[in-house]
mmCIF file of C-alpha atoms in Angstrom:
data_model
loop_
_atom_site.group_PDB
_atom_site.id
_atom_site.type_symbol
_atom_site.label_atom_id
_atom_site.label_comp_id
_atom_site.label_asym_id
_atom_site.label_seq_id
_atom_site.Cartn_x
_atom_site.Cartn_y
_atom_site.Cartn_z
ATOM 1 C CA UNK A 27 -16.169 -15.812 28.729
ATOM 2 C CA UNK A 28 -12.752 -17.176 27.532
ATOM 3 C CA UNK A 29 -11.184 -14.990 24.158
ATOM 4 C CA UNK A 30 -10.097 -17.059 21.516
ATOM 5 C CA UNK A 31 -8.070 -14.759 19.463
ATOM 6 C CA UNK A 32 -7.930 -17.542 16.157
ATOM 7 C CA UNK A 33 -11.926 -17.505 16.140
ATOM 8 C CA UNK A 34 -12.270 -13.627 17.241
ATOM 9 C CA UNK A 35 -11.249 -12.398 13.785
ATOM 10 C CA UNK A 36 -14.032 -14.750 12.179
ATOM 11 C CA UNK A 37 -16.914 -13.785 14.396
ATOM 12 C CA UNK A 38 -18.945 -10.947 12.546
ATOM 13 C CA UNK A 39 -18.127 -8.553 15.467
ATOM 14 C CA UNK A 40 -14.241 -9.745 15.063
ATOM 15 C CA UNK A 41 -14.149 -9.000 11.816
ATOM 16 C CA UNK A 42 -15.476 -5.500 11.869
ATOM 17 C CA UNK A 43 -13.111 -4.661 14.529
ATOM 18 C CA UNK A 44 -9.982 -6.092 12.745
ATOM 19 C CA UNK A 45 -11.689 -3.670 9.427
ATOM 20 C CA UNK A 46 -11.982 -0.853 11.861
ATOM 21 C CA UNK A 47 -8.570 -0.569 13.076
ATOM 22 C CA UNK A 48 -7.330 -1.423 9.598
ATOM 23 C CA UNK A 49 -9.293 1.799 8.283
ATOM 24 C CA UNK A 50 -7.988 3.804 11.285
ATOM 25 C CA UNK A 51 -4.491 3.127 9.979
ATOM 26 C CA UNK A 52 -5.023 3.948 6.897
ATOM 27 C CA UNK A 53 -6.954 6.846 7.083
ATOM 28 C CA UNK A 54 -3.824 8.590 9.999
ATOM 29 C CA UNK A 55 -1.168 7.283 7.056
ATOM 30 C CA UNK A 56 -3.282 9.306 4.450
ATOM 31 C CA UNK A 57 -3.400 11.902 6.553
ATOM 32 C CA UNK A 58 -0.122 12.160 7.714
ATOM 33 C CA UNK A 59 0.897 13.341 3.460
ATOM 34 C CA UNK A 60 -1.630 15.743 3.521
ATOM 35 C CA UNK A 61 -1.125 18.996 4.175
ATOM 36 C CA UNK A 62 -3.267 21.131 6.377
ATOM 37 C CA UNK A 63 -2.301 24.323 4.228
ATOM 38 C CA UNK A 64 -2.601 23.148 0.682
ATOM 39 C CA UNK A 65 -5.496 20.693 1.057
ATOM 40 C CA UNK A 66 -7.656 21.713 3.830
ATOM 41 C CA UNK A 67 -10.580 20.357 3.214
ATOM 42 C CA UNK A 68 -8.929 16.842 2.760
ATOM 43 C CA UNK A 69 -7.473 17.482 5.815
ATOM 44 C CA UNK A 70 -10.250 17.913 8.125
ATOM 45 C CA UNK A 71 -12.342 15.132 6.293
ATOM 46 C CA UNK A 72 -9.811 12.806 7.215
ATOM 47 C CA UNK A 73 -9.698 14.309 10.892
ATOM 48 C CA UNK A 74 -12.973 13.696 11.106
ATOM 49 C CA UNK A 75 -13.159 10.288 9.317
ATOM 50 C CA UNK A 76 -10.430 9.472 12.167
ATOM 51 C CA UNK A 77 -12.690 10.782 14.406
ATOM 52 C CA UNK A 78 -15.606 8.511 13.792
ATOM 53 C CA UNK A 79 -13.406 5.473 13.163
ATOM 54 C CA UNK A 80 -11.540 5.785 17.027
ATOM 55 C CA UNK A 81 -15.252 6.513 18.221
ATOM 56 C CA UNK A 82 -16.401 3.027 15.932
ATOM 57 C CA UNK A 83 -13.091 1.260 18.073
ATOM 58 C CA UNK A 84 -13.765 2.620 21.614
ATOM 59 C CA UNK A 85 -17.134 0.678 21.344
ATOM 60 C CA UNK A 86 -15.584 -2.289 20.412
ATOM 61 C CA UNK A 87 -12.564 -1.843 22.855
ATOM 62 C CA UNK A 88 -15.287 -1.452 25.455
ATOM 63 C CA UNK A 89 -17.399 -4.922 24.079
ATOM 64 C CA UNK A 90 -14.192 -6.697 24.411
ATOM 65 C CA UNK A 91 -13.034 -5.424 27.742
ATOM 66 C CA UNK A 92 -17.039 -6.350 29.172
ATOM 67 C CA UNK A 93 -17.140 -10.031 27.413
ATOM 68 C CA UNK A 94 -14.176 -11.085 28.449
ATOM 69 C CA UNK A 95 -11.843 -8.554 30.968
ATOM 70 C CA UNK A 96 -9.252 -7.552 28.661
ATOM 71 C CA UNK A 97 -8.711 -4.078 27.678
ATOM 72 C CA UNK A 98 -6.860 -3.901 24.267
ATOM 73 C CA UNK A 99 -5.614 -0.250 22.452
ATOM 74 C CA UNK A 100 -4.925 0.634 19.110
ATOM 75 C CA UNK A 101 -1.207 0.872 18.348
ATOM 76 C CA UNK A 102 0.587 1.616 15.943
ATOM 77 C CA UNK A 103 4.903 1.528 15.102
ATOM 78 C CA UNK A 104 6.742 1.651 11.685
ATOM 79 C CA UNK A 105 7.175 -1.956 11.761
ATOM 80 C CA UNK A 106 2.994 -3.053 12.821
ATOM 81 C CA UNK A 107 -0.007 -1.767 13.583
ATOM 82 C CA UNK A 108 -3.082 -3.367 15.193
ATOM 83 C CA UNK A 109 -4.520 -4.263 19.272
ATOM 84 C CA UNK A 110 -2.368 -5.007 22.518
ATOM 85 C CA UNK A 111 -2.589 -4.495 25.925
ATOM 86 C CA UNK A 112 -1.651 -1.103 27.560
ATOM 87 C CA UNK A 113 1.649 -2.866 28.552
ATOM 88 C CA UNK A 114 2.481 -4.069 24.778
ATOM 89 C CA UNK A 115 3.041 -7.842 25.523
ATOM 90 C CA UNK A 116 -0.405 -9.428 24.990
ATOM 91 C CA UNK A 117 -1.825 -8.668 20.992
ATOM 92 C CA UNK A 118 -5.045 -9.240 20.052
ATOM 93 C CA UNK A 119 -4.139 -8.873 16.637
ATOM 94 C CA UNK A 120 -1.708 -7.500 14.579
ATOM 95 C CA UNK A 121 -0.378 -6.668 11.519
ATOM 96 C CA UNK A 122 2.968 -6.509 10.127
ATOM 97 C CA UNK A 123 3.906 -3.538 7.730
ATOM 98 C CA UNK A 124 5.251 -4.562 4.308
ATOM 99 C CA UNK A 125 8.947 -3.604 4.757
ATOM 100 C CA UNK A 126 10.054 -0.824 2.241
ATOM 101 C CA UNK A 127 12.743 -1.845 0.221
ATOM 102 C CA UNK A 128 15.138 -1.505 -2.654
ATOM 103 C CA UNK A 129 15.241 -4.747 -3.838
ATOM 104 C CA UNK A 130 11.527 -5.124 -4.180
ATOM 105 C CA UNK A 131 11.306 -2.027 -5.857
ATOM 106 C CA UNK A 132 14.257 -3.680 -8.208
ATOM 107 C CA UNK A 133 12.234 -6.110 -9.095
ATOM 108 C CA UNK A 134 9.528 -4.095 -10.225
ATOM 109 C CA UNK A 135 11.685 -2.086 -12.179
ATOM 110 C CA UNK A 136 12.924 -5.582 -13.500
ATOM 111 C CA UNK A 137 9.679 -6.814 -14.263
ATOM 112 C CA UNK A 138 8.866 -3.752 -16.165
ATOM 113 C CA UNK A 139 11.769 -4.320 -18.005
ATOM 114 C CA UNK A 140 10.938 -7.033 -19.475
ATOM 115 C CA UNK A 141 7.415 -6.407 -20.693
ATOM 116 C CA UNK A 142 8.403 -3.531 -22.125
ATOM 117 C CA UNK A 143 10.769 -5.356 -24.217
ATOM 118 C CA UNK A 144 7.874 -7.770 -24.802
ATOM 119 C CA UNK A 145 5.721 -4.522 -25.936
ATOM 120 C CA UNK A 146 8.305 -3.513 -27.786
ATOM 121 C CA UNK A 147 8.360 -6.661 -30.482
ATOM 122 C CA UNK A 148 4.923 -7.116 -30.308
ATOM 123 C CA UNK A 149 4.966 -3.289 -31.246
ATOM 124 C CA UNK A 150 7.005 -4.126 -34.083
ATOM 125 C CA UNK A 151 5.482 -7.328 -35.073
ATOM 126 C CA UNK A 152 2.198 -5.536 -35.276
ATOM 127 C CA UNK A 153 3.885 -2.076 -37.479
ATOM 128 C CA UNK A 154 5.128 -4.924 -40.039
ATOM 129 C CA UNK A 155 1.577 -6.409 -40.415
ATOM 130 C CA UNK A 156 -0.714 -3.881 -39.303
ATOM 131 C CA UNK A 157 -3.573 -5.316 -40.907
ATOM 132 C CA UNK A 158 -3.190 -8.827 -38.818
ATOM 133 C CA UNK A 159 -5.934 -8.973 -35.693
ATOM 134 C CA UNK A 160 -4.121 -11.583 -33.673
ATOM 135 C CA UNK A 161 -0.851 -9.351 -33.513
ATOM 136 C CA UNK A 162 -2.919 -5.943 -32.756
ATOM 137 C CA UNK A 163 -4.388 -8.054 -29.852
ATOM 138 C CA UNK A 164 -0.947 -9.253 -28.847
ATOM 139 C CA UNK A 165 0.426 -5.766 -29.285
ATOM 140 C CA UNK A 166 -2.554 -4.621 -26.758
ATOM 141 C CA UNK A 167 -2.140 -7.181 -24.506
ATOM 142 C CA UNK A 168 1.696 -6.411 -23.866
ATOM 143 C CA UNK A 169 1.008 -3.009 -23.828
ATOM 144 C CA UNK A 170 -1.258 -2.883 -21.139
ATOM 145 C CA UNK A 171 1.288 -5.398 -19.180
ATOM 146 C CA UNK A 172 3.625 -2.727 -19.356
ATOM 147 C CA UNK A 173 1.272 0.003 -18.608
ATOM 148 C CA UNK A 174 0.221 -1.634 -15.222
ATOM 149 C CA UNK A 175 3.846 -2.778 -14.350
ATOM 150 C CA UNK A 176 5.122 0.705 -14.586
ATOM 151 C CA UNK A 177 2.365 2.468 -12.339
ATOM 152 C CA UNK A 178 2.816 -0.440 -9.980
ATOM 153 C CA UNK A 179 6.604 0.819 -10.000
ATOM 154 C CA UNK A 180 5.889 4.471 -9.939
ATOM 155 C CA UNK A 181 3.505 4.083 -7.397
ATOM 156 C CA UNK A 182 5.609 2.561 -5.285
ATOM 157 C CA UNK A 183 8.859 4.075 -5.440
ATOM 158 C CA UNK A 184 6.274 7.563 -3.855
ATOM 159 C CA UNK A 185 5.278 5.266 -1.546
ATOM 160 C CA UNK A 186 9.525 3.851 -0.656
ATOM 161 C CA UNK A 187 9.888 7.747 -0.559
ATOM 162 C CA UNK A 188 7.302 9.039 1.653
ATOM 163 C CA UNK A 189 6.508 11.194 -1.663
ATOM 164 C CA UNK A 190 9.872 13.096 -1.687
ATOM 165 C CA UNK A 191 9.547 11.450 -5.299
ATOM 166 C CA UNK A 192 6.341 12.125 -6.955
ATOM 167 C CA UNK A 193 5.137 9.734 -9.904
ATOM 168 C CA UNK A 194 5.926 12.652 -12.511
ATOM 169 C CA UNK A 195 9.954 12.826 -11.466
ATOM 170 C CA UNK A 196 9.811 8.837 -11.187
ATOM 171 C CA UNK A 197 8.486 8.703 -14.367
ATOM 172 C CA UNK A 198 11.105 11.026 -15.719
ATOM 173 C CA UNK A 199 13.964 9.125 -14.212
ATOM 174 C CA UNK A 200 12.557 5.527 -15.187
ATOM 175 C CA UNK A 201 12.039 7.281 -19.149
ATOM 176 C CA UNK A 202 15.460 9.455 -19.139
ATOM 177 C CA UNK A 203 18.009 8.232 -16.564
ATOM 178 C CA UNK A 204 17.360 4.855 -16.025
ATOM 179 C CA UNK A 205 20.317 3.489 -14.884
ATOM 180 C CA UNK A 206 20.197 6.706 -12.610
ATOM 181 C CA UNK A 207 17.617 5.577 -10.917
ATOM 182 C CA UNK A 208 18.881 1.437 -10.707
ATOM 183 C CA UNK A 209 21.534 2.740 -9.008
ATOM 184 C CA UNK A 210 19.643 4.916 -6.302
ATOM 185 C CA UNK A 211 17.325 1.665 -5.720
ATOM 186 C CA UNK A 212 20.711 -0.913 -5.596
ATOM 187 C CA UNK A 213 22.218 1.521 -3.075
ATOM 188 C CA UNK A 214 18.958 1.190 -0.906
ATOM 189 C CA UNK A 215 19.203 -2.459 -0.410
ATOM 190 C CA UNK A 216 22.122 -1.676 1.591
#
């Protein structure tokens, strides 16, 4: 039987592959900030979620190698993650790794920015007429805006830093030494 990789991902079995090795790469990058001395019994649930998953993919690696003579292996780099060959060159699928980097994380700091000087005068628009529905839903709205933007920021600059910065001390710096912290993430666009 011939493998057409376009229509593999599609086919039921495909597509619970693709979600198995997807799982399997996420479960070793949780694992990999968890520490077997502080969290143990995180740790060995994910060991053991890892476990079952490679078990889940050996079946499948096997399917695939019976059906149609190609052996493909998890693998796994900085830059992608996903199925090749044992020599590298032939991919049965793959995915590419959202590149960390300063500017993107300057543009959520950007974007926060500005809703929160959108929450801001929709903050004082509603303290001048606090009786007025319409402006208590605007000043909600924007609010929440804000809120999301700045865990999407703080979230991400623990994720830019392998969690050397924790959302507490990125909170702190966004709050107390903002322009601090713009210049950490315009140096790491370099």
């Amino acid at each position: 039987m011939k493998l057409v990789k376009a229509r593999f991902e599609k086919t039921e079995f495909g597509g619970q592959m693709v979600e198995t090795v997807k799982a399997i790469d996420f479960y070793l990058e949780e694992k990999s900030h968890t520490s077997q001395w502080q969290e143990p019994e995180k740790y060995k649930r994910l060991s053991k979620d890892i476990d079952r998953l490679f078990a889940q993919f050996e079946i499948f690696k096997l399917a695939v190698k019976q059906f149609y003579g190609v052996e493909y292996h998890f693998t796994r780099t900085d830059d992608y993650f996903g199925c090749c060959t044992n020599d590298g060159e032939d991919f049965l699928f793959r995915f590419e790794r959202e590149k960390k980097s300063g500017k993107g994380l300057l543009k959520k700091l950007e974007k926060f920015e500005e809703l929160e000087a959108v929450a801001n005068k929709a903050d004082e628009a509603y303290q001048a007429e606090p009786e007025n529905a319409e402006l208590e839903a605007a000043f909600d709205k924007a609010y929440k805006e804000e809120f999301e933007a700045m865990e999407e920021l703080l979230n991400s600059i623990t994720t830019y830093t392998n969690g050397e910065i924790d959302t507490e001390t990125s909170k702190k710096m966004l709050f107390t030494h903002r322009e601090e912290l713009k210049q950490i993430l315009e140096k790491a666009m370099d």
